[in-house]
PDB file of C-alpha atoms in Angstrom:
ATOM      1  CA  UNK A   1      15.753 -34.677 -45.663  1.00  0.00           C
ATOM      2  CA  UNK A   2      12.751 -37.156 -44.804  1.00  0.00           C
ATOM      3  CA  UNK A   3      14.608 -38.382 -41.825  1.00  0.00           C
ATOM      4  CA  UNK A   4      15.429 -35.205 -39.998  1.00  0.00           C
ATOM      5  CA  UNK A   5      11.939 -33.907 -40.556  1.00  0.00           C
ATOM      6  CA  UNK A   6      10.694 -36.942 -38.628  1.00  0.00           C
ATOM      7  CA  UNK A   7      13.021 -35.876 -35.713  1.00  0.00           C
ATOM      8  CA  UNK A   8      11.869 -32.483 -34.887  1.00  0.00           C
ATOM      9  CA  UNK A   9       8.474 -33.888 -33.490  1.00  0.00           C
ATOM     10  CA  UNK A  10      10.418 -36.107 -31.105  1.00  0.00           C
ATOM     11  CA  UNK A  11      12.798 -32.929 -29.833  1.00  0.00           C
ATOM     12  CA  UNK A  12       9.753 -30.947 -29.476  1.00  0.00           C
ATOM     13  CA  UNK A  13       8.464 -33.727 -26.813  1.00  0.00           C
ATOM     14  CA  UNK A  14      11.616 -34.364 -25.356  1.00  0.00           C
ATOM     15  CA  UNK A  15      11.740 -30.831 -24.565  1.00  0.00           C
ATOM     16  CA  UNK A  16       8.322 -30.723 -23.576  1.00  0.00           C
ATOM     17  CA  UNK A  17       9.118 -33.345 -21.063  1.00  0.00           C
ATOM     18  CA  UNK A  18      11.950 -31.561 -19.517  1.00  0.00           C
ATOM     19  CA  UNK A  19      10.146 -28.484 -19.134  1.00  0.00           C
ATOM     20  CA  UNK A  20       7.301 -29.978 -17.248  1.00  0.00           C
ATOM     21  CA  UNK A  21       9.949 -31.979 -14.913  1.00  0.00           C
ATOM     22  CA  UNK A  22      11.729 -28.527 -13.882  1.00  0.00           C
ATOM     23  CA  UNK A  23       8.405 -26.910 -13.311  1.00  0.00           C
ATOM     24  CA  UNK A  24       7.128 -29.624 -11.182  1.00  0.00           C
ATOM     25  CA  UNK A  25      10.508 -29.686  -9.236  1.00  0.00           C
ATOM     26  CA  UNK A  26      10.690 -25.771  -8.636  1.00  0.00           C
ATOM     27  CA  UNK A  27       6.746 -25.967  -7.396  1.00  0.00           C
ATOM     28  CA  UNK A  28       7.899 -28.568  -4.993  1.00  0.00           C
ATOM     29  CA  UNK A  29      10.735 -26.591  -3.675  1.00  0.00           C
ATOM     30  CA  UNK A  30       8.404 -23.741  -3.149  1.00  0.00           C
ATOM     31  CA  UNK A  31       5.703 -25.887  -1.479  1.00  0.00           C
ATOM     32  CA  UNK A  32       8.501 -27.391   0.725  1.00  0.00           C
ATOM     33  CA  UNK A  33       9.766 -23.715   1.727  1.00  0.00           C
ATOM     34  CA  UNK A  34       6.521 -22.306   2.566  1.00  0.00           C
ATOM     35  CA  UNK A  35       5.830 -25.669   4.600  1.00  0.00           C
ATOM     36  CA  UNK A  36       9.179 -25.237   6.568  1.00  0.00           C
ATOM     37  CA  UNK A  37       7.995 -21.232   7.059  1.00  0.00           C
ATOM     38  CA  UNK A  38       5.355 -22.331   8.839  1.00  0.00           C
ATOM     39  CA  UNK A  39       7.133 -25.046  11.250  1.00  0.00           C
ATOM     40  CA  UNK A  40       9.053 -21.942  12.894  1.00  0.00           C
ATOM     41  CA  UNK A  41      12.422 -22.189  11.155  1.00  0.00           C
ATOM     42  CA  UNK A  42      14.250 -19.410   9.759  1.00  0.00           C
ATOM     43  CA  UNK A  43      15.006 -20.658   6.292  1.00  0.00           C
ATOM     44  CA  UNK A  44      18.245 -20.294   4.343  1.00  0.00           C
ATOM     45  CA  UNK A  45      15.897 -18.589   1.855  1.00  0.00           C
ATOM     46  CA  UNK A  46      15.046 -15.723   4.220  1.00  0.00           C
ATOM     47  CA  UNK A  47      18.445 -15.116   4.791  1.00  0.00           C
ATOM     48  CA  UNK A  48      21.206 -12.926   3.167  1.00  0.00           C
ATOM     49  CA  UNK A  49      18.816  -9.592   3.240  1.00  0.00           C
ATOM     50  CA  UNK A  50      16.712  -8.588   5.806  1.00  0.00           C
ATOM     51  CA  UNK A  51      13.415  -7.938   4.305  1.00  0.00           C
ATOM     52  CA  UNK A  52       9.401  -6.472   4.825  1.00  0.00           C
ATOM     53  CA  UNK A  53       6.444  -7.149   3.146  1.00  0.00           C
ATOM     54  CA  UNK A  54       3.467  -4.305   3.931  1.00  0.00           C
ATOM     55  CA  UNK A  55       0.004  -6.141   3.977  1.00  0.00           C
ATOM     56  CA  UNK A  56      -1.890  -3.153   5.248  1.00  0.00           C
ATOM     57  CA  UNK A  57      -1.306   0.693   5.940  1.00  0.00           C
ATOM     58  CA  UNK A  58      -0.900   1.266   9.448  1.00  0.00           C
ATOM     59  CA  UNK A  59      -0.138  -2.368  10.241  1.00  0.00           C
ATOM     60  CA  UNK A  60       3.106  -4.278  11.143  1.00  0.00           C
ATOM     61  CA  UNK A  61       4.810  -5.675   7.786  1.00  0.00           C
ATOM     62  CA  UNK A  62       5.771  -9.414   7.507  1.00  0.00           C
ATOM     63  CA  UNK A  63       9.276  -9.628   7.954  1.00  0.00           C
ATOM     64  CA  UNK A  64      11.576 -12.537   6.697  1.00  0.00           C
ATOM     65  CA  UNK A  65      11.241 -14.377   9.896  1.00  0.00           C
ATOM     66  CA  UNK A  66       8.629 -13.669  12.897  1.00  0.00           C
ATOM     67  CA  UNK A  67       9.097 -11.675  16.434  1.00  0.00           C
ATOM     68  CA  UNK A  68       9.021 -15.489  17.664  1.00  0.00           C
ATOM     69  CA  UNK A  69      11.777 -17.071  15.635  1.00  0.00           C
ATOM     70  CA  UNK A  70      14.105 -14.099  15.982  1.00  0.00           C
ATOM     71  CA  UNK A  71      13.798 -14.174  19.718  1.00  0.00           C
ATOM     72  CA  UNK A  72      15.756 -17.227  20.285  1.00  0.00           C
ATOM     73  CA  UNK A  73      18.507 -15.426  18.891  1.00  0.00           C
ATOM     74  CA  UNK A  74      18.074 -12.221  21.097  1.00  0.00           C
ATOM     75  CA  UNK A  75      17.071 -10.505  17.968  1.00  0.00           C
ATOM     76  CA  UNK A  76      14.227  -8.033  17.084  1.00  0.00           C
ATOM     77  CA  UNK A  77      12.467  -6.074  14.307  1.00  0.00           C
ATOM     78  CA  UNK A  78       9.104  -5.123  16.086  1.00  0.00           C
ATOM     79  CA  UNK A  79       8.202  -4.133  19.547  1.00  0.00           C
ATOM     80  CA  UNK A  80       4.882  -4.615  21.071  1.00  0.00           C
ATOM     81  CA  UNK A  81       2.516  -4.035  18.332  1.00  0.00           C
ATOM     82  CA  UNK A  82      -0.340  -3.631  20.933  1.00  0.00           C
ATOM     83  CA  UNK A  83       1.079  -0.489  21.852  1.00  0.00           C
ATOM     84  CA  UNK A  84       1.603   2.981  19.836  1.00  0.00           C
ATOM     85  CA  UNK A  85       5.067   3.276  20.689  1.00  0.00           C
ATOM     86  CA  UNK A  86       7.938   3.798  18.286  1.00  0.00           C
ATOM     87  CA  UNK A  87      11.467   3.016  18.401  1.00  0.00           C
ATOM     88  CA  UNK A  88      13.785   5.317  16.495  1.00  0.00           C
ATOM     89  CA  UNK A  89      17.421   3.896  15.378  1.00  0.00           C
ATOM     90  CA  UNK A  90      19.897   5.541  13.075  1.00  0.00           C
ATOM     91  CA  UNK A  91      22.414   4.074  10.961  1.00  0.00           C
ATOM     92  CA  UNK A  92      25.454   6.079  10.990  1.00  0.00           C
ATOM     93  CA  UNK A  93      28.451   5.803   8.393  1.00  0.00           C
ATOM     94  CA  UNK A  94      29.803   9.097   8.148  1.00  0.00           C
ATOM     95  CA  UNK A  95      29.083  12.705   9.207  1.00  0.00           C
ATOM     96  CA  UNK A  96      27.902  15.060   6.779  1.00  0.00           C
ATOM     97  CA  UNK A  97      26.430  17.832   9.034  1.00  0.00           C
ATOM     98  CA  UNK A  98      23.103  16.284   9.780  1.00  0.00           C
ATOM     99  CA  UNK A  99      23.293  14.499  12.995  1.00  0.00           C
ATOM    100  CA  UNK A 100      23.378  17.679  14.883  1.00  0.00           C
ATOM    101  CA  UNK A 101      19.711  18.867  13.735  1.00  0.00           C
ATOM    102  CA  UNK A 102      18.620  15.501  14.083  1.00  0.00           C
ATOM    103  CA  UNK A 103      19.843  15.313  17.896  1.00  0.00           C
ATOM    104  CA  UNK A 104      18.292  18.747  18.303  1.00  0.00           C
ATOM    105  CA  UNK A 105      14.779  17.390  17.194  1.00  0.00           C
ATOM    106  CA  UNK A 106      15.039  14.191  19.306  1.00  0.00           C
ATOM    107  CA  UNK A 107      16.015  16.644  22.570  1.00  0.00           C
ATOM    108  CA  UNK A 108      13.017  18.836  22.001  1.00  0.00           C
ATOM    109  CA  UNK A 109      10.740  16.008  21.703  1.00  0.00           C
ATOM    110  CA  UNK A 110      12.542  14.049  24.509  1.00  0.00           C
ATOM    111  CA  UNK A 111      12.528  11.024  22.181  1.00  0.00           C
ATOM    112  CA  UNK A 112      15.389   8.475  22.730  1.00  0.00           C
ATOM    113  CA  UNK A 113      17.216   6.853  19.955  1.00  0.00           C
ATOM    114  CA  UNK A 114      19.489   4.386  19.293  1.00  0.00           C
ATOM    115  CA  UNK A 115      22.530   5.447  16.589  1.00  0.00           C
ATOM    116  CA  UNK A 116      24.247   2.382  15.133  1.00  0.00           C
ATOM    117  CA  UNK A 117      27.435   3.661  14.071  1.00  0.00           C
ATOM    118  CA  UNK A 118      30.650   2.475  12.267  1.00  0.00           C
ATOM    119  CA  UNK A 119      34.002   2.356  13.015  1.00  0.00           C
ATOM    120  CA  UNK A 120      35.298   5.670  11.145  1.00  0.00           C
ATOM    121  CA  UNK A 121      32.159   7.458  12.366  1.00  0.00           C
ATOM    122  CA  UNK A 122      32.870   7.009  16.036  1.00  0.00           C
ATOM    123  CA  UNK A 123      36.492   7.735  15.717  1.00  0.00           C
ATOM    124  CA  UNK A 124      35.983  10.732  13.538  1.00  0.00           C
ATOM    125  CA  UNK A 125      33.027  12.398  15.871  1.00  0.00           C
ATOM    126  CA  UNK A 126      33.926  12.080  19.240  1.00  0.00           C
ATOM    127  CA  UNK A 127      31.858  15.187  20.302  1.00  0.00           C
ATOM    128  CA  UNK A 128      28.847  13.596  18.434  1.00  0.00           C
ATOM    129  CA  UNK A 129      29.083  10.305  20.511  1.00  0.00           C
ATOM    130  CA  UNK A 130      29.557  12.243  23.626  1.00  0.00           C
ATOM    131  CA  UNK A 131      26.656  14.203  22.983  1.00  0.00           C
ATOM    132  CA  UNK A 132      24.511  11.000  22.007  1.00  0.00           C
ATOM    133  CA  UNK A 133      25.576   9.317  25.281  1.00  0.00           C
ATOM    134  CA  UNK A 134      25.283  12.541  27.437  1.00  0.00           C
ATOM    135  CA  UNK A 135      21.772  12.886  26.354  1.00  0.00           C
ATOM    136  CA  UNK A 136      20.544   9.507  26.916  1.00  0.00           C
ATOM    137  CA  UNK A 137      20.805   7.785  23.434  1.00  0.00           C
ATOM    138  CA  UNK A 138      22.012   4.217  22.762  1.00  0.00           C
ATOM    139  CA  UNK A 139      25.296   4.157  20.693  1.00  0.00           C
ATOM    140  CA  UNK A 140      24.987   0.948  19.107  1.00  0.00           C
ATOM    141  CA  UNK A 141      27.457  -1.140  16.970  1.00  0.00           C
ATOM    142  CA  UNK A 142      27.434  -1.200  13.360  1.00  0.00           C
ATOM    143  CA  UNK A 143      30.621  -2.816  12.974  1.00  0.00           C
ATOM    144  CA  UNK A 144      34.380  -1.393  12.134  1.00  0.00           C
ATOM    145  CA  UNK A 145      34.743  -1.551   8.409  1.00  0.00           C
ATOM    146  CA  UNK A 146      30.693  -2.338   7.178  1.00  0.00           C
ATOM    147  CA  UNK A 147      31.174  -5.447   5.634  1.00  0.00           C
ATOM    148  CA  UNK A 148      28.695  -8.258   4.425  1.00  0.00           C
ATOM    149  CA  UNK A 149      28.568 -10.074   7.980  1.00  0.00           C
ATOM    150  CA  UNK A 150      26.761 -13.037   6.167  1.00  0.00           C
ATOM    151  CA  UNK A 151      30.215 -13.964   4.567  1.00  0.00           C
ATOM    152  CA  UNK A 152      31.803 -13.885   7.908  1.00  0.00           C
ATOM    153  CA  UNK A 153      32.234 -17.737   9.049  1.00  0.00           C
ATOM    154  CA  UNK A 154      34.174 -17.698  12.321  1.00  0.00           C
ATOM    155  CA  UNK A 155      33.228 -15.940  15.538  1.00  0.00           C
ATOM    156  CA  UNK A 156      36.955 -14.692  15.813  1.00  0.00           C
ATOM    157  CA  UNK A 157      36.345 -12.545  12.536  1.00  0.00           C
ATOM    158  CA  UNK A 158      32.766 -11.613  13.661  1.00  0.00           C
ATOM    159  CA  UNK A 159      34.033 -10.261  17.378  1.00  0.00           C
ATOM    160  CA  UNK A 160      36.913  -8.626  15.701  1.00  0.00           C
ATOM    161  CA  UNK A 161      34.433  -6.453  13.786  1.00  0.00           C
ATOM    162  CA  UNK A 162      32.355  -5.495  16.846  1.00  0.00           C
ATOM    163  CA  UNK A 163      35.653  -5.094  19.385  1.00  0.00           C
ATOM    164  CA  UNK A 164      37.103  -1.966  17.467  1.00  0.00           C
ATOM    165  CA  UNK A 165      33.842  -0.210  17.786  1.00  0.00           C
ATOM    166  CA  UNK A 166      33.595  -1.181  21.150  1.00  0.00           C
ATOM    167  CA  UNK A 167      37.147  -0.040  22.320  1.00  0.00           C
ATOM    168  CA  UNK A 168      36.660   3.430  20.312  1.00  0.00           C
ATOM    169  CA  UNK A 169      33.463   4.145  22.123  1.00  0.00           C
ATOM    170  CA  UNK A 170      35.009   3.431  25.837  1.00  0.00           C
ATOM    171  CA  UNK A 171      38.069   5.388  24.815  1.00  0.00           C
ATOM    172  CA  UNK A 172      35.945   8.365  23.883  1.00  0.00           C
ATOM    173  CA  UNK A 173      33.102   8.010  26.676  1.00  0.00           C
ATOM    174  CA  UNK A 174      34.793   5.912  29.315  1.00  0.00           C
ATOM    175  CA  UNK A 175      31.945   3.552  29.569  1.00  0.00           C
ATOM    176  CA  UNK A 176      31.167   0.281  28.274  1.00  0.00           C
ATOM    177  CA  UNK A 177      29.222   0.177  24.994  1.00  0.00           C
ATOM    178  CA  UNK A 178      25.582  -1.212  25.175  1.00  0.00           C
ATOM    179  CA  UNK A 179      25.749  -4.396  23.393  1.00  0.00           C
ATOM    180  CA  UNK A 180      23.324  -3.552  20.694  1.00  0.00           C
ATOM    181  CA  UNK A 181      24.094  -4.618  16.940  1.00  0.00           C
ATOM    182  CA  UNK A 182      22.536  -4.005  13.710  1.00  0.00           C
ATOM    183  CA  UNK A 183      24.118  -6.047  10.445  1.00  0.00           C
ATOM    184  CA  UNK A 184      25.438  -3.776   7.690  1.00  0.00           C
ATOM    185  CA  UNK A 185      22.758  -3.147   4.750  1.00  0.00           C
ATOM    186  CA  UNK A 186      20.933  -6.087   7.027  1.00  0.00           C
ATOM    187  CA  UNK A 187      22.669  -8.649   5.598  1.00  0.00           C
ATOM    188  CA  UNK A 188      22.769 -11.574   8.011  1.00  0.00           C
ATOM    189  CA  UNK A 189      22.547 -15.515   8.518  1.00  0.00           C
ATOM    190  CA  UNK A 190      21.661 -17.749  11.554  1.00  0.00           C
ATOM    191  CA  UNK A 191      24.943 -18.171  12.566  1.00  0.00           C
ATOM    192  CA  UNK A 192      25.796 -14.736  12.610  1.00  0.00           C
ATOM    193  CA  UNK A 193      22.679 -14.091  14.852  1.00  0.00           C
ATOM    194  CA  UNK A 194      24.122 -17.227  17.068  1.00  0.00           C
ATOM    195  CA  UNK A 195      27.592 -15.564  16.997  1.00  0.00           C
ATOM    196  CA  UNK A 196      26.022 -11.897  18.370  1.00  0.00           C
ATOM    197  CA  UNK A 197      24.204 -13.846  20.773  1.00  0.00           C
ATOM    198  CA  UNK A 198      27.186 -15.652  21.925  1.00  0.00           C
ATOM    199  CA  UNK A 199      29.193 -12.326  22.416  1.00  0.00           C
ATOM    200  CA  UNK A 200      26.141 -10.953  24.532  1.00  0.00           C
ATOM    201  CA  UNK A 201      24.680  -8.680  21.703  1.00  0.00           C
ATOM    202  CA  UNK A 202      21.000  -7.904  21.040  1.00  0.00           C
ATOM    203  CA  UNK A 203      20.286  -7.908  17.079  1.00  0.00           C
ATOM    204  CA  UNK A 204      17.813  -5.085  15.870  1.00  0.00           C
ATOM    205  CA  UNK A 205      16.548  -5.245  12.445  1.00  0.00           C
ATOM    206  CA  UNK A 206      13.455  -2.667  11.474  1.00  0.00           C
ATOM    207  CA  UNK A 207       9.928  -2.928  10.436  1.00  0.00           C
ATOM    208  CA  UNK A 208       9.788   0.769   8.811  1.00  0.00           C
ATOM    209  CA  UNK A 209      12.513   2.383   6.779  1.00  0.00           C
ATOM    210  CA  UNK A 210      12.626   4.344   3.487  1.00  0.00           C
ATOM    211  CA  UNK A 211      15.116   5.240   0.765  1.00  0.00           C
ATOM    212  CA  UNK A 212      17.028   7.784   2.159  1.00  0.00           C
ATOM    213  CA  UNK A 213      20.650   7.157   2.063  1.00  0.00           C
ATOM    214  CA  UNK A 214      21.206   8.360  -1.506  1.00  0.00           C
ATOM    215  CA  UNK A 215      23.126  11.623  -1.401  1.00  0.00           C
ATOM    216  CA  UNK A 216      22.730  12.895  -5.009  1.00  0.00           C
ATOM    217  CA  UNK A 217      19.006  11.763  -4.751  1.00  0.00           C
ATOM    218  CA  UNK A 218      17.356  12.733  -1.632  1.00  0.00           C
ATOM    219  CA  UNK A 219      13.518  11.930  -1.257  1.00  0.00           C
ATOM    220  CA  UNK A 220      11.309  15.092  -0.832  1.00  0.00           C
ATOM    221  CA  UNK A 221       9.651  16.351   2.239  1.00  0.00           C
ATOM    222  CA  UNK A 222       6.470  15.021   0.804  1.00  0.00           C
ATOM    223  CA  UNK A 223       7.786  11.463  -0.180  1.00  0.00           C
ATOM    224  CA  UNK A 224       9.382  11.129   3.332  1.00  0.00           C
ATOM    225  CA  UNK A 225       6.145  11.881   4.834  1.00  0.00           C
ATOM    226  CA  UNK A 226       4.233   9.740   2.451  1.00  0.00           C
ATOM    227  CA  UNK A 227       6.383   6.572   3.526  1.00  0.00           C
ATOM    228  CA  UNK A 228       6.861   7.393   7.195  1.00  0.00           C
ATOM    229  CA  UNK A 229       3.208   8.559   8.237  1.00  0.00           C
ATOM    230  CA  UNK A 230       1.403   6.106   5.922  1.00  0.00           C
ATOM    231  CA  UNK A 231       3.605   3.159   7.074  1.00  0.00           C
ATOM    232  CA  UNK A 232       4.201   3.749  10.869  1.00  0.00           C
ATOM    233  CA  UNK A 233       2.650   1.273  12.864  1.00  0.00           C
ATOM    234  CA  UNK A 234       2.662   0.185  16.985  1.00  0.00           C
ATOM    235  CA  UNK A 235       5.697  -1.396  17.823  1.00  0.00           C
ATOM    236  CA  UNK A 236       7.683   0.188  15.002  1.00  0.00           C
ATOM    237  CA  UNK A 237      11.443  -0.189  14.865  1.00  0.00           C
ATOM    238  CA  UNK A 238      12.164   2.552  12.492  1.00  0.00           C
ATOM    239  CA  UNK A 239      15.497   2.814  10.602  1.00  0.00           C
ATOM    240  CA  UNK A 240      16.752   6.048   9.228  1.00  0.00           C
ATOM    241  CA  UNK A 241      19.828   7.294   8.319  1.00  0.00           C
ATOM    242  CA  UNK A 242      21.823  10.392   9.983  1.00  0.00           C
ATOM    243  CA  UNK A 243      23.462  11.159   6.613  1.00  0.00           C
ATOM    244  CA  UNK A 244      20.378  12.026   4.780  1.00  0.00           C
ATOM    245  CA  UNK A 245      19.418  15.834   4.507  1.00  0.00           C
ATOM    246  CA  UNK A 246      15.914  15.261   4.373  1.00  0.00           C
ATOM    247  CA  UNK A 247      15.986  13.547   7.820  1.00  0.00           C
ATOM    248  CA  UNK A 248      17.698  16.623   9.111  1.00  0.00           C
ATOM    249  CA  UNK A 249      15.090  19.138   7.921  1.00  0.00           C
ATOM    250  CA  UNK A 250      11.979  17.018   8.581  1.00  0.00           C
ATOM    251  CA  UNK A 251      12.926  15.714  11.994  1.00  0.00           C
ATOM    252  CA  UNK A 252      11.246  17.991  14.241  1.00  0.00           C
ATOM    253  CA  UNK A 253       8.266  18.182  12.341  1.00  0.00           C
ATOM    254  CA  UNK A 254       7.863  14.287  11.704  1.00  0.00           C
ATOM    255  CA  UNK A 255       8.161  13.741  15.524  1.00  0.00           C
ATOM    256  CA  UNK A 256       5.361  16.055  16.096  1.00  0.00           C
ATOM    257  CA  UNK A 257       3.257  14.682  13.552  1.00  0.00           C
ATOM    258  CA  UNK A 258       3.845  10.999  15.196  1.00  0.00           C
ATOM    259  CA  UNK A 259       3.007  12.321  18.496  1.00  0.00           C
ATOM    260  CA  UNK A 260      -0.198  14.070  16.927  1.00  0.00           C
ATOM    261  CA  UNK A 261      -1.134  10.385  15.836  1.00  0.00           C
ATOM    262  CA  UNK A 262      -0.936   9.212  19.164  1.00  0.00           C
ATOM    263  CA  UNK A 263       2.408   7.844  19.558  1.00  0.00           C
ATOM    264  CA  UNK A 264       5.289   8.032  21.934  1.00  0.00           C
ATOM    265  CA  UNK A 265       8.752   7.137  21.988  1.00  0.00           C
ATOM    266  CA  UNK A 266      10.714   4.279  23.798  1.00  0.00           C
ATOM    267  CA  UNK A 267      14.137   3.059  23.829  1.00  0.00           C
ATOM    268  CA  UNK A 268      15.250  -0.204  22.711  1.00  0.00           C
ATOM    269  CA  UNK A 269      16.472  -0.880  26.126  1.00  0.00           C
ATOM    270  CA  UNK A 270      12.810  -1.547  26.850  1.00  0.00           C
ATOM    271  CA  UNK A 271      12.519  -4.298  24.124  1.00  0.00           C
ATOM    272  CA  UNK A 272      15.784  -6.139  25.742  1.00  0.00           C
ATOM    273  CA  UNK A 273      14.782  -5.883  29.314  1.00  0.00           C
ATOM    274  CA  UNK A 274      11.403  -7.272  28.533  1.00  0.00           C
ATOM    275  CA  UNK A 275      12.878 -10.169  26.629  1.00  0.00           C
ATOM    276  CA  UNK A 276      15.434 -10.744  29.489  1.00  0.00           C
ATOM    277  CA  UNK A 277      12.847 -10.410  32.178  1.00  0.00           C
ATOM    278  CA  UNK A 278      10.246 -13.003  29.998  1.00  0.00           C
TER     279      UNK A 278
END
C-alpha cells in the first residue's frame, strides 16, 4: 500500500508537465497563425467556411481574408468602402413564390442585383431567369448540385459543376452567362479560388447577411431590419436568400430605408471592371 501511495505525486507531476507542454504548443500555433495572417497570406485556418467579424455598427466587417488577399484570385467580399454603395446579391436554390415580389421591388427602385442560381432553379424557372436578364440583373453561378466545393480537388470536377449552369442559362436566354461565382454555403479553399480564376470566373463572398434561410423559422420584419439596417456599411456586398418570405415582404421598404440612409445600389459588374482596369 505504501508504495502505491508514493506513486501518486509522481503521476500528478507527469500530468502537469504534459498539460504545460500541450498548452505551450497550442500557444505557439496561435502565435504562428496570427503572424502568418499579417504576412498577407490566406491561411488554411481561414479556409473551409467564409466568416465575418463585425467590429462596429455601420462599419465594414473583418473577413476570413482581406480584400487585398482575395484580389489575387479575382475574388471579392467588399466594394469601395469610401462610397455609400450597396451591391445586392441573392442565392437561389429553389423557388417558392418569393422571387417575383423581390424582382418587383428591385424594379421599382431601379436596383440591380445578382442572383446566384443552382442547376435545378435555372432549369425549373426559365421565365424568372429570362425576367432577371431582361430587367438588367446578373444571373451568377452557384453550381449545378450545391456541393461542398472545398472538397473538390480537380479542375475537371470543378468545371463540371459550373458548366451545367452555364449551358442551361444559354439555352434559356441565348446568351453566355456572366462568369460570376459564389461557393455554396461559402465553403472554399485557395485551390478553389485559383480554379475559378483559371476558368475565367470572379468569386463573390459577402460582407452582410443574416439568418433568412430556414423556411419554418423565418425572421420577423423587426429582426430583419435590426440586422440589415444596423450592419449596413459602405461598399457592402449583401447576401440574401430569394426563398425567404420575410425578404419578399420587406424588400420594397428595406430598399427605401437604405436609400433614406444615403445609399445607392450598384452592380457587381462595377467591381469586376474596376479590378480589371486597375
